[in-house]
């Protein structure tokens, strides 16, 4: 997923500090754009956020969510603790499924992020 933002430093902090993603790469001044790639080294996906002199304009609705699945109970609890410690407010998702199976917060651009324990492997 790639998304333009006007808050690149805040997005980096949110996704690395709160959601524990790693900086996989970045670029500066590429045809007027700066960007960052975030993810997990062992995963085959990443998020890309770009910023330029153009202000980012977003349109979305309450059903547009990005879901993160921590891989362990420890990671899940750590992320929820960070959300609380950093003063983020948990919100009620519109979709009843996520009300039962996750916790929702907003990223710095106002996009909805679900933290779900559904894929935690049980030992």
C-alpha positions as YAML, in Angstrom:
chain: A
units: angstrom
residues:
- id: 1
  name: UNK
  ca: [0.00, 0.00, 0.00]
- id: 2
  name: UNK
  ca: [1.27, 3.47, -0.83]
- id: 3
  name: UNK
  ca: [-0.28, 6.68, 0.43]
- id: 4
  name: UNK
  ca: [0.61, 10.35, 0.16]
- id: 5
  name: UNK
  ca: [0.75, 12.34, 3.40]
- id: 6
  name: UNK
  ca: [1.54, 15.82, 4.62]
- id: 7
  name: UNK
  ca: [2.80, 14.35, 7.91]
- id: 8
  name: UNK
  ca: [5.69, 12.07, 6.98]
- id: 9
  name: UNK
  ca: [7.61, 12.40, 10.31]
- id: 10
  name: UNK
  ca: [4.43, 11.74, 12.33]
- id: 11
  name: UNK
  ca: [3.55, 8.74, 10.16]
- id: 12
  name: UNK
  ca: [7.03, 7.29, 10.66]
- id: 13
  name: UNK
  ca: [6.77, 7.73, 14.43]
- id: 14
  name: UNK
  ca: [3.27, 6.27, 14.63]
- id: 15
  name: UNK
  ca: [3.95, 3.19, 12.54]
- id: 16
  name: UNK
  ca: [7.39, 2.44, 14.04]
- id: 17
  name: UNK
  ca: [6.78, 3.39, 17.68]
- id: 18
  name: UNK
  ca: [3.16, 2.31, 18.12]
- id: 19
  name: UNK
  ca: [2.77, -0.53, 15.61]
- id: 20
  name: UNK
  ca: [6.40, -1.69, 15.81]
- id: 21
  name: UNK
  ca: [7.05, -1.65, 12.06]
- id: 22
  name: UNK
  ca: [10.62, -1.30, 10.85]
- id: 23
  name: UNK
  ca: [12.03, 1.23, 8.41]
- id: 24
  name: UNK
  ca: [12.86, -0.91, 5.38]
- id: 25
  name: UNK
  ca: [14.04, 1.96, 3.21]
- id: 26
  name: UNK
  ca: [13.51, 5.58, 2.31]
- id: 27
  name: UNK
  ca: [14.19, 8.14, -0.38]
- id: 28
  name: UNK
  ca: [14.63, 11.91, -0.48]
- id: 29
  name: UNK
  ca: [14.08, 14.28, -3.39]
- id: 30
  name: UNK
  ca: [12.98, 11.67, -5.92]
- id: 31
  name: UNK
  ca: [11.25, 13.85, -8.54]
- id: 32
  name: UNK
  ca: [10.03, 16.14, -5.74]
- id: 33
  name: UNK
  ca: [8.96, 13.34, -3.38]
- id: 34
  name: UNK
  ca: [10.34, 12.03, -0.11]
- id: 35
  name: UNK
  ca: [9.22, 8.65, 1.10]
- id: 36
  name: UNK
  ca: [9.57, 5.84, 3.57]
- id: 37
  name: UNK
  ca: [8.96, 2.08, 3.38]
- id: 38
  name: UNK
  ca: [7.72, 0.44, 6.60]
- id: 39
  name: UNK
  ca: [7.08, -3.19, 7.40]
- id: 40
  name: UNK
  ca: [8.72, -6.26, 8.91]
- id: 41
  name: UNK
  ca: [11.89, -7.67, 7.36]
- id: 42
  name: UNK
  ca: [10.49, -11.20, 7.38]
- id: 43
  name: UNK
  ca: [7.27, -10.15, 5.60]
- id: 44
  name: UNK
  ca: [6.56, -9.94, 1.89]
- id: 45
  name: UNK
  ca: [4.66, -6.63, 2.13]
- id: 46
  name: UNK
  ca: [5.35, -3.04, 3.10]
- id: 47
  name: UNK
  ca: [3.62, 0.30, 3.54]
- id: 48
  name: UNK
  ca: [4.93, 3.31, 1.67]
- id: 49
  name: UNK
  ca: [4.25, 6.89, 2.66]
- id: 50
  name: UNK
  ca: [5.28, 9.77, 0.42]
- id: 51
  name: UNK
  ca: [5.36, 13.52, 0.91]
- id: 52
  name: UNK
  ca: [5.85, 16.37, -1.55]
- id: 53
  name: UNK
  ca: [5.12, 20.07, -1.75]
- id: 54
  name: UNK
  ca: [1.52, 19.20, -2.61]
- id: 55
  name: UNK
  ca: [-0.82, 18.92, 0.36]
- id: 56
  name: UNK
  ca: [-2.27, 15.43, 0.77]
- id: 57
  name: UNK
  ca: [-6.03, 15.29, 0.31]
- id: 58
  name: UNK
  ca: [-7.77, 12.22, 1.69]
- id: 59
  name: UNK
  ca: [-11.27, 10.93, 1.34]
- id: 60
  name: UNK
  ca: [-12.37, 7.83, 3.18]
- id: 61
  name: UNK
  ca: [-15.30, 6.45, 5.10]
- id: 62
  name: UNK
  ca: [-15.74, 4.53, 8.33]
- id: 63
  name: UNK
  ca: [-15.35, 1.15, 6.63]
- id: 64
  name: UNK
  ca: [-11.88, 1.96, 5.26]
- id: 65
  name: UNK
  ca: [-9.55, 0.22, 7.71]
- id: 66
  name: UNK
  ca: [-6.05, -1.18, 7.73]
- id: 67
  name: UNK
  ca: [-5.81, -4.29, 9.92]
- id: 68
  name: UNK
  ca: [-2.66, -5.30, 11.81]
- id: 69
  name: UNK
  ca: [-2.37, -8.81, 13.20]
- id: 70
  name: UNK
  ca: [0.28, -9.12, 15.93]
- id: 71
  name: UNK
  ca: [1.87, -12.56, 15.89]
- id: 72
  name: UNK
  ca: [2.00, -13.15, 19.65]
- id: 73
  name: UNK
  ca: [0.06, -12.28, 22.79]
- id: 74
  name: UNK
  ca: [3.11, -10.36, 24.02]
- id: 75
  name: UNK
  ca: [3.25, -8.22, 20.86]
- id: 76
  name: UNK
  ca: [-0.51, -7.61, 20.97]
- id: 77
  name: UNK
  ca: [-0.41, -6.51, 24.62]
- id: 78
  name: UNK
  ca: [2.69, -4.37, 24.04]
- id: 79
  name: UNK
  ca: [1.00, -2.50, 21.17]
- id: 80
  name: UNK
  ca: [-2.19, -1.94, 23.18]
- id: 81
  name: UNK
  ca: [-0.10, -0.70, 26.12]
- id: 82
  name: UNK
  ca: [1.75, 1.75, 23.85]
- id: 83
  name: UNK
  ca: [-1.54, 3.02, 22.45]
- id: 84
  name: UNK
  ca: [-2.72, 3.73, 25.98]
- id: 85
  name: UNK
  ca: [0.60, 5.21, 27.19]
- id: 86
  name: UNK
  ca: [0.90, 7.52, 24.18]
- id: 87
  name: UNK
  ca: [-2.61, 8.88, 24.75]
- id: 88
  name: UNK
  ca: [-4.34, 7.49, 21.67]
- id: 89
  name: UNK
  ca: [-8.08, 7.05, 22.00]
- id: 90
  name: UNK
  ca: [-9.62, 3.72, 21.11]
- id: 91
  name: UNK
  ca: [-12.62, 4.16, 18.86]
- id: 92
  name: UNK
  ca: [-15.64, 2.01, 18.09]
- id: 93
  name: UNK
  ca: [-15.45, 0.57, 14.56]
- id: 94
  name: UNK
  ca: [-18.51, 0.85, 12.35]
- id: 95
  name: UNK
  ca: [-18.27, -2.81, 11.33]
- id: 96
  name: UNK
  ca: [-19.59, -5.01, 14.20]
- id: 97
  name: UNK
  ca: [-17.05, -7.72, 13.33]
- id: 98
  name: UNK
  ca: [-14.17, -5.44, 14.37]
- id: 99
  name: UNK
  ca: [-15.98, -4.35, 17.53]
- id: 100
  name: UNK
  ca: [-15.58, -7.96, 18.70]
- id: 101
  name: UNK
  ca: [-12.28, -8.89, 17.05]
- id: 102
  name: UNK
  ca: [-10.04, -5.85, 17.35]
- id: 103
  name: UNK
  ca: [-9.28, -2.42, 18.73]
- id: 104
  name: UNK
  ca: [-9.34, 0.67, 16.52]
- id: 105
  name: UNK
  ca: [-7.31, 3.89, 16.57]
- id: 106
  name: UNK
  ca: [-6.60, 6.63, 14.03]
- id: 107
  name: UNK
  ca: [-3.22, 7.24, 12.45]
- id: 108
  name: UNK
  ca: [-1.94, 10.85, 12.14]
- id: 109
  name: UNK
  ca: [-3.82, 11.29, 8.83]
- id: 110
  name: UNK
  ca: [-7.10, 10.09, 10.36]
- id: 111
  name: UNK
  ca: [-7.13, 6.65, 8.75]
- id: 112
  name: UNK
  ca: [-8.59, 3.83, 10.83]
- id: 113
  name: UNK
  ca: [-6.21, 1.16, 12.08]
- id: 114
  name: UNK
  ca: [-7.45, -2.10, 13.62]
- id: 115
  name: UNK
  ca: [-5.21, -4.12, 15.94]
- id: 116
  name: UNK
  ca: [-6.56, -7.68, 15.92]
- id: 117
  name: UNK
  ca: [-5.43, -10.76, 17.87]
- id: 118
  name: UNK
  ca: [-7.11, -13.17, 15.44]
- id: 119
  name: UNK
  ca: [-3.90, -14.57, 13.91]
- id: 120
  name: UNK
  ca: [-1.96, -15.14, 17.11]
- id: 121
  name: UNK
  ca: [-0.59, -18.65, 17.07]
- id: 122
  name: UNK
  ca: [-1.50, -20.57, 20.19]
- id: 123
  name: UNK
  ca: [1.19, -22.79, 21.67]
...
